[in-house]
Amino acid sequence: MPAPLIILGLESSCDDTGAAVLRARACGRADILSNVVASQTDLHAAFGGVVPEIAARAHAEKLDLVVEQAMACAGLALSDIDAIAVTAGPGLIGGVLSGVMAAKGLAMGLGKPLVGVNHLAGHALTPVLTDGLAYPYLMLLVSGGHCQFLRVDGPDRFRRLGGTIDDAPGEAFDKVARLLGLPQPGGPSVEAAAQAGDPARFDLPRPLLDRPGCDLSFSGLKTAVLRVRDDLIAARSGLSEQDRADLCAGFQAAVADVLAVKSARALAGEPGLSGFAVAGGVAANRVLRARLQAVARQAGLPFVAPPLALCTDNAAMIAFAGLLAFQAGRIDDLTLSARPRWPLDDRAAPLIGSGKKGAKA
Ligand code: KG4
Ligand code: ZN
């Protein structure tokens, strides 16, 4: 019996530099031997968003180190690797280029095959890696840079059912935190403040619920929070702790309502699914998770939320998507290019807008 395939994955499309080693198992699954992520959060903290040039330079500096760490954690040598998978887009172009160039160097130096991976496919296939979820399933990807509903029919068969036409939800959480003077990243601080808040005190909009389909919008909601904040400040010359908590709770409830209604709609329109899965940093939100879990239960489907380290950007998901592509015979050569935009479903109409964390594709 041949030895199981070993694959090295690299990720550098946004502000996390990642390297991971996976070993193939039977039935399209794999074991994660190592998964190393070097976050750049501190480098960008002073700028209120990811600075592409700083990100690209930091990736170029860190890639060698995370590869070394990932190999050491896996207890393997580079010569044990059968293929190298790398995020080739979508994302911030400088970062993606850093990863693609590092992967090409390794592939050439080691004489191993190279596989370019779509970052969104990495997220979308994670429930197969973590839970062995069977195709077809519905994936809701909610992060600082992405927001879309994908029907996943196979390792390279995706249909986008809808997505944000402006901000990603994580971006909206971050902006609301900034408006209210709460620390970044905004999601966890808004969630914490919301615990003491009344979600019904302010009448905040539920954008696009009146429109058919599964597209989403979060920019108007953020502006509504800004207006309420300004009215409160004008009326009382400041914000109380309770005002802050109530605004956070109201905003979070509005995001959860919109995502729950659109998820139910997406599930209702796609019979024969094996489950409903989420990925992305915003999927860490407990109020949102509970709402989405209830939506899955009502649809009679299992709900899969991978562990947080595999929900946020990481190289294990890239190695896994690369492994499935490699097993299907899809290999790239040294002409592989970095793509800032790369829709998973090229039949879907392009989504408008590009968030602070890169193209939404
Ligand atoms: O997936 P991720 O780590 O990075 C990318 O965007 O690629 O997601 C980060 C986003 C940030 O905008 C952060 O505020 C949000 O996820 N986030 C949350 C929570 N934890 C992180 N949003 C809402 N509630 C949370 N508990
Ligand atoms: Zn991502």
Coordinates of C-alpha atoms and ligand atoms in Angstrom, one line a residue:
M1 CA 0.0 0.0 0.0
P2 CA 1.5 3.4 -0.9
A3 CA 2.2 5.8 2.0
P4 CA -0.6 8.4 2.6
L5 CA -0.1 11.7 0.8
I6 CA 1.4 14.5 2.9
I7 CA 0.6 18.1 1.8
L8 CA 2.0 21.5 3.0
G9 CA -0.4 24.4 2.8
L10 CA 0.4 28.1 2.9
E11 CA -2.0 31.0 3.6
S12 CA -1.2 34.8 3.3
S13 CA -4.2 36.4 1.7
C14 CA -5.0 38.9 4.5
D15 CA -3.4 39.5 7.9
D16 CA -2.6 36.0 9.0
T17 CA 0.5 34.1 7.8
G18 CA -0.2 30.4 8.0
A19 CA 1.5 27.1 7.3
A20 CA 0.0 23.6 7.9
V21 CA 0.8 20.0 7.2
L22 CA -1.9 17.5 6.5
R23 CA -1.9 13.7 5.9
A24 CA -4.5 12.2 3.7
R25 CA -6.9 9.6 5.1
A26 CA -9.4 7.3 3.3
C27 CA -12.8 8.6 2.3
G28 CA -11.7 12.1 1.4
R29 CA -10.7 13.1 4.9
A30 CA -7.3 14.1 6.3
D31 CA -5.4 14.5 9.6
I32 CA -4.0 17.9 10.6
L33 CA -0.4 17.2 11.7
S34 CA 0.3 20.9 12.3
N35 CA -1.4 24.2 11.8
V36 CA 0.7 27.4 12.6
V37 CA -0.7 30.9 12.3
A38 CA 1.3 34.1 12.9
S39 CA -1.2 37.0 13.3
Q40 CA -0.4 40.5 12.2
T41 CA -3.1 42.2 14.3
D42 CA -0.5 44.2 16.3
L43 CA 1.2 45.5 13.2
H44 CA -2.1 47.0 11.9
A45 CA -3.7 48.0 15.2
A46 CA -2.7 51.7 15.0
F47 CA -4.2 52.1 11.5
G48 CA -7.8 50.9 12.2
G49 CA -7.6 48.4 9.4
V50 CA -5.2 46.1 7.4
V51 CA -2.5 48.1 5.6
P52 CA -1.8 46.1 2.4
E53 CA 1.9 47.0 2.1
I54 CA 2.7 46.3 5.7
A55 CA 0.8 43.0 5.4
A56 CA 2.7 41.9 2.3
R57 CA 6.1 42.7 3.8
A58 CA 5.2 40.9 7.1
H59 CA 4.0 37.8 5.1
A60 CA 7.3 37.7 3.1
E61 CA 9.3 37.9 6.4
K62 CA 7.2 35.3 8.2
L63 CA 6.5 32.6 5.6
D64 CA 9.8 30.8 6.0
L65 CA 9.5 30.8 9.8
V66 CA 5.9 29.4 9.8
V67 CA 6.9 26.7 7.3
E68 CA 9.8 25.7 9.5
Q69 CA 7.5 25.6 12.6
A70 CA 4.8 23.7 10.8
M71 CA 7.3 21.0 9.7
A72 CA 8.8 20.8 13.2
C73 CA 5.4 20.4 14.8
A74 CA 4.5 17.7 12.3
G75 CA 7.8 16.0 13.0
L76 CA 8.6 15.8 9.3
A77 CA 11.2 17.1 6.8
L78 CA 10.4 19.1 3.7
S79 CA 11.5 16.1 1.7
D80 CA 8.5 14.1 3.2
I81 CA 6.1 16.5 1.5
D82 CA 4.2 15.2 -1.6
A83 CA 2.8 18.5 -2.7
I84 CA 2.5 22.2 -1.8
A85 CA -0.8 24.0 -1.7
V86 CA -1.0 27.8 -1.6
T87 CA -3.7 30.4 -1.5
A88 CA -3.6 32.0 -5.0
G89 CA -6.6 34.4 -4.3
P90 CA -8.8 36.2 -3.6
G91 CA -7.2 38.6 -1.2
L92 CA -4.8 41.5 -0.8
I93 CA -2.6 41.1 -3.8
G94 CA 0.8 41.7 -2.1
G95 CA 0.1 39.1 0.5
V96 CA -1.2 36.5 -2.0
L97 CA 1.9 37.2 -4.1
S98 CA 4.2 36.6 -1.1
G99 CA 2.6 33.2 -0.6
V100 CA 2.6 32.2 -4.2
M101 CA 6.2 33.1 -4.6
A102 CA 7.2 31.2 -1.5
A103 CA 5.3 28.2 -2.6
K104 CA 6.9 28.3 -6.1
G105 CA 10.3 28.5 -4.5
L106 CA 9.6 25.5 -2.4
A107 CA 8.1 23.5 -5.3
M108 CA 11.0 24.3 -7.5
G109 CA 13.7 23.6 -4.9
L110 CA 12.1 20.4 -3.7
G111 CA 10.9 19.3 -7.1
K112 CA 7.4 18.8 -5.8
P113 CA 4.0 19.6 -7.4
L114 CA 2.3 23.0 -6.7
V115 CA -1.5 23.5 -6.3
G116 CA -3.0 27.0 -6.3
V117 CA -6.1 27.1 -4.0
N118 CA -9.0 29.5 -3.8
H119 CA -9.1 30.9 -0.3
L120 CA -12.9 30.8 -0.2
A121 CA -12.8 27.1 -1.2
G122 CA -10.6 26.5 1.8
H123 CA -13.3 28.1 4.1
A124 CA -16.1 26.3 2.3
L125 CA -14.6 22.8 2.5
T126 CA -13.6 23.1 6.2
P127 CA -16.8 21.2 7.5
V128 CA -15.6 18.2 5.4
L129 CA -12.2 18.4 7.1
T130 CA -13.5 18.9 10.6
D131 CA -16.8 16.9 10.6
G132 CA -16.8 14.8 7.4
L133 CA -19.9 16.7 6.3
A134 CA -21.3 15.1 3.1
Y135 CA -22.0 17.0 0.0
P136 CA -24.2 18.9 -0.8
Y137 CA -24.4 21.3 2.1
L138 CA -25.0 25.0 2.6
M139 CA -22.1 27.1 3.9
L140 CA -22.5 30.6 5.3
L141 CA -19.2 32.3 5.3
V142 CA -19.2 35.3 7.7
S143 CA -15.9 37.1 8.4
G144 CA -14.2 40.5 8.3
G145 CA -13.7 40.2 4.6
H146 CA -16.3 37.7 3.3
C147 CA -20.0 37.2 3.5
Q148 CA -21.7 34.7 1.3
F149 CA -24.1 31.7 1.1
L150 CA -22.6 28.9 -0.9
R151 CA -24.2 25.6 -1.9
V152 CA -21.2 23.1 -1.9
D153 CA -21.8 20.2 -4.2
G154 CA -18.3 18.9 -4.3
P155 CA -14.6 19.9 -3.8
D156 CA -14.8 22.2 -6.9
R157 CA -18.5 22.6 -7.3
F158 CA -19.8 25.8 -5.6
R159 CA -22.9 27.8 -6.3
R160 CA -23.2 31.2 -4.7
L161 CA -26.8 31.8 -3.6
G162 CA -26.2 35.4 -2.3
G163 CA -23.7 37.6 -0.5
T164 CA -23.2 41.1 0.9
I165 CA -23.5 44.0 -1.5
D166 CA -21.4 46.3 0.7
D167 CA -19.7 45.6 4.1
A168 CA -19.0 42.1 5.4
P169 CA -20.6 41.6 8.9
G170 CA -17.2 41.5 10.7
E171 CA -16.3 44.8 9.1
A172 CA -19.7 46.2 10.4
F173 CA -18.9 44.8 14.0
D174 CA -15.5 46.5 13.8
K175 CA -16.9 49.8 12.6
V176 CA -19.7 49.8 15.3
A177 CA -17.0 49.2 18.0
R178 CA -15.0 52.1 16.7
L179 CA -18.1 54.4 16.7
L180 CA -18.8 53.5 20.3
G181 CA -15.2 53.7 21.5
L182 CA -14.8 50.0 22.1
P183 CA -11.5 48.1 21.4
Q184 CA -10.7 46.2 18.2
P185 CA -11.4 43.6 17.0
G186 CA -14.9 44.9 17.3
G187 CA -16.8 41.6 17.2
P188 CA -15.8 40.3 20.7
S189 CA -16.1 43.7 22.3
V190 CA -19.5 44.4 20.8
E191 CA -20.7 40.9 21.9
A192 CA -19.4 41.5 25.5
A193 CA -21.0 44.9 25.8
A194 CA -24.3 43.6 24.3
Q195 CA -24.7 41.2 27.2
A196 CA -25.9 44.0 29.5
G197 CA -28.0 45.6 26.8
D198 CA -31.6 45.8 25.7
P199 CA -31.8 44.7 22.0
A200 CA -35.3 46.3 21.6
R201 CA -34.5 49.8 22.9
F202 CA -33.5 51.3 19.5
D203 CA -35.4 50.7 16.3
L204 CA -32.6 49.6 14.0
P205 CA -33.2 48.5 10.4
R206 CA -33.0 44.9 9.0
P207 CA -31.5 45.7 5.6
L208 CA -32.7 43.9 2.4
L209 CA -35.3 41.6 4.3
D210 CA -37.9 43.1 2.0
R211 CA -36.0 42.0 -1.1
P212 CA -36.3 38.4 -2.4
G213 CA -33.2 36.3 -2.6
C214 CA -30.2 35.8 -0.2
D215 CA -28.2 39.0 -0.8
L216 CA -27.2 41.0 2.3
S217 CA -26.2 44.5 3.3
F218 CA -24.7 45.8 6.5
S219 CA -23.6 49.3 5.6
G220 CA -27.0 51.0 6.3
L221 CA -27.2 49.3 9.7
K222 CA -23.8 50.7 10.7
T223 CA -25.0 54.2 9.6
A224 CA -28.2 53.8 11.6
V225 CA -26.0 53.0 14.7
L226 CA -24.0 56.2 14.0
R227 CA -27.2 58.3 13.8
V228 CA -28.6 56.9 17.1
R229 CA -25.2 57.5 18.7
D230 CA -25.1 61.1 17.5
D231 CA -28.7 61.8 18.6
L232 CA -27.9 60.4 22.1
I233 CA -24.7 62.6 22.3
A234 CA -26.6 65.7 21.1
A235 CA -29.4 65.1 23.7
R236 CA -27.3 64.2 26.7
S237 CA -23.8 65.4 25.7
G238 CA -22.4 61.9 26.1
L239 CA -23.0 58.1 26.0
S240 CA -23.7 56.2 29.1
E241 CA -22.6 52.6 29.6
Q242 CA -26.2 51.5 29.2
D243 CA -26.6 53.4 25.9
R244 CA -23.5 51.6 24.6
A245 CA -24.8 48.2 25.8
D246 CA -28.2 48.8 24.3
L247 CA -26.8 49.9 21.0
C248 CA -24.5 46.9 20.8
A249 CA -27.3 44.6 21.7
G250 CA -29.6 46.2 19.1
F251 CA -27.0 46.0 16.4
Q252 CA -26.1 42.4 17.2
A253 CA -29.8 41.4 17.2
A254 CA -30.3 43.1 13.8
V255 CA -27.3 41.2 12.3
A256 CA -28.5 37.9 13.7
D257 CA -32.1 38.5 12.5
V258 CA -30.9 39.3 8.9
L259 CA -28.6 36.3 8.8
A260 CA -31.2 34.0 10.3
V261 CA -34.0 35.0 7.9
K262 CA -31.7 34.8 4.9
S263 CA -30.2 31.4 6.0
A264 CA -33.7 30.0 6.4
R265 CA -34.6 31.3 2.9
A266 CA -31.4 29.8 1.4
L267 CA -32.1 26.4 3.1
A268 CA -35.7 26.4 1.9
G269 CA -34.7 26.9 -1.7
E270 CA -32.2 24.0 -1.7
P271 CA -33.8 20.7 -1.0
G272 CA -31.6 17.6 -0.4
L273 CA -28.9 19.3 1.7
S274 CA -27.0 17.2 4.2
G275 CA -26.3 20.1 6.6
F276 CA -25.8 23.8 7.3
A277 CA -22.3 25.0 8.1
V278 CA -20.7 28.3 9.1
A279 CA -17.2 29.6 8.9
G280 CA -15.4 32.9 9.5
G281 CA -14.6 34.9 12.6
V282 CA -18.2 36.3 13.0
A283 CA -19.3 32.6 13.5
A284 CA -17.7 32.9 17.0
N285 CA -20.6 35.1 18.1
R286 CA -22.7 33.1 20.5
V287 CA -26.0 35.0 19.9
L288 CA -25.6 34.4 16.1
R289 CA -24.5 30.8 16.5
A290 CA -27.6 30.0 18.6
R291 CA -29.9 31.7 16.0
L292 CA -28.3 29.8 13.1
Q293 CA -28.4 26.5 15.0
A294 CA -32.2 27.1 15.5
V295 CA -32.6 27.8 11.8
A296 CA -30.8 24.5 11.0
R297 CA -33.0 22.6 13.6
Q298 CA -36.2 24.0 12.0
A299 CA -35.0 22.8 8.6
G300 CA -34.3 19.4 10.1
L301 CA -30.5 19.6 9.3
P302 CA -27.4 19.2 11.3
F303 CA -25.5 22.4 12.2
V304 CA -21.7 22.4 11.8
A305 CA -19.6 25.1 13.3
P306 CA -15.9 24.2 13.0
P307 CA -13.6 25.0 16.0
L308 CA -12.7 28.7 15.9
A309 CA -9.1 28.2 14.9
L310 CA -10.4 26.5 11.7
C311 CA -13.2 29.0 11.2
T312 CA -10.8 32.0 10.9
D313 CA -8.0 32.3 8.3
N314 CA -5.6 29.3 8.6
A315 CA -3.4 27.1 6.3
A316 CA -5.0 23.8 7.3
M317 CA -8.1 24.6 5.2
I318 CA -5.8 25.6 2.3
A319 CA -3.8 22.3 2.6
F320 CA -7.1 20.4 2.7
A321 CA -8.6 22.1 -0.4
G322 CA -5.2 21.6 -2.1
L323 CA -5.2 17.9 -1.2
L324 CA -8.6 17.3 -2.7
A325 CA -7.6 19.2 -5.9
F326 CA -4.3 17.2 -6.1
Q327 CA -6.1 13.9 -5.6
A328 CA -8.4 14.9 -8.5
G329 CA -5.3 15.5 -10.6
R330 CA -5.4 19.3 -10.6
I331 CA -1.8 20.6 -10.5
D332 CA -0.4 24.0 -11.3
D333 CA 2.9 24.9 -12.8
L334 CA 5.3 27.8 -12.2
T335 CA 3.1 30.1 -14.2
L336 CA 0.5 30.1 -11.3
S337 CA -0.6 33.7 -10.8
A338 CA -1.9 35.5 -7.7
R339 CA -5.5 36.7 -8.2
P340 CA -6.9 39.6 -6.1
R341 CA -10.5 38.6 -7.2
W342 CA -11.4 35.0 -7.8
P343 CA -15.1 34.1 -7.5
L344 CA -15.8 30.5 -6.5
D345 CA -18.9 30.6 -8.7
D346 CA -18.0 32.4 -11.9
R347 CA -21.6 32.1 -13.1
A348 CA -22.9 34.3 -10.3
A349 CA -23.1 38.1 -10.8
P350 CA -20.1 40.0 -9.3
L351 CA -20.8 41.4 -5.8
I352 CA -20.2 45.1 -5.4
G353 CA -17.7 46.5 -2.9
S354 CA -14.4 45.5 -1.4
G355 CA -13.9 45.5 2.4
K356 CA -11.0 46.6 4.4
K357 CA -9.8 43.1 4.5
G358 CA -9.8 42.7 0.7
A359 CA -12.0 41.7 -2.2
K360 CA -15.2 39.9 -1.4
A361 CA -15.2 38.1 -4.8
Ligands
KG4_1 O1 -12.3 35.2 9.8 P1 -11.6 36.3 10.5 O2 -10.6 36.0 11.6 O3 -10.7 37.1 9.5 C1 -11.1 37.6 8.3 O4 -11.9 38.5 8.2 O5 -10.6 37.0 7.3 O6 -12.7 37.3 11.0 C2 -12.4 38.4 11.7 C3 -13.7 39.2 12.0 C4 -13.5 40.5 12.6 O7 -14.1 41.5 11.9 C5 -14.0 40.4 14.0 O8 -14.5 41.5 14.6 C6 -15.1 39.3 13.8 O9 -14.5 38.4 12.8 N1 -15.4 38.6 15.0 C7 -16.6 38.6 15.6 C8 -16.5 37.9 16.8 N2 -15.2 37.5 16.9 C9 -14.6 37.9 15.8 N3 -17.8 39.2 15.2 C10 -18.9 39.1 16.0 N4 -18.8 38.4 17.2 C11 -17.7 37.8 17.7 N5 -17.7 37.2 18.8
ZN2 ZN -10.9 34.2 5.1

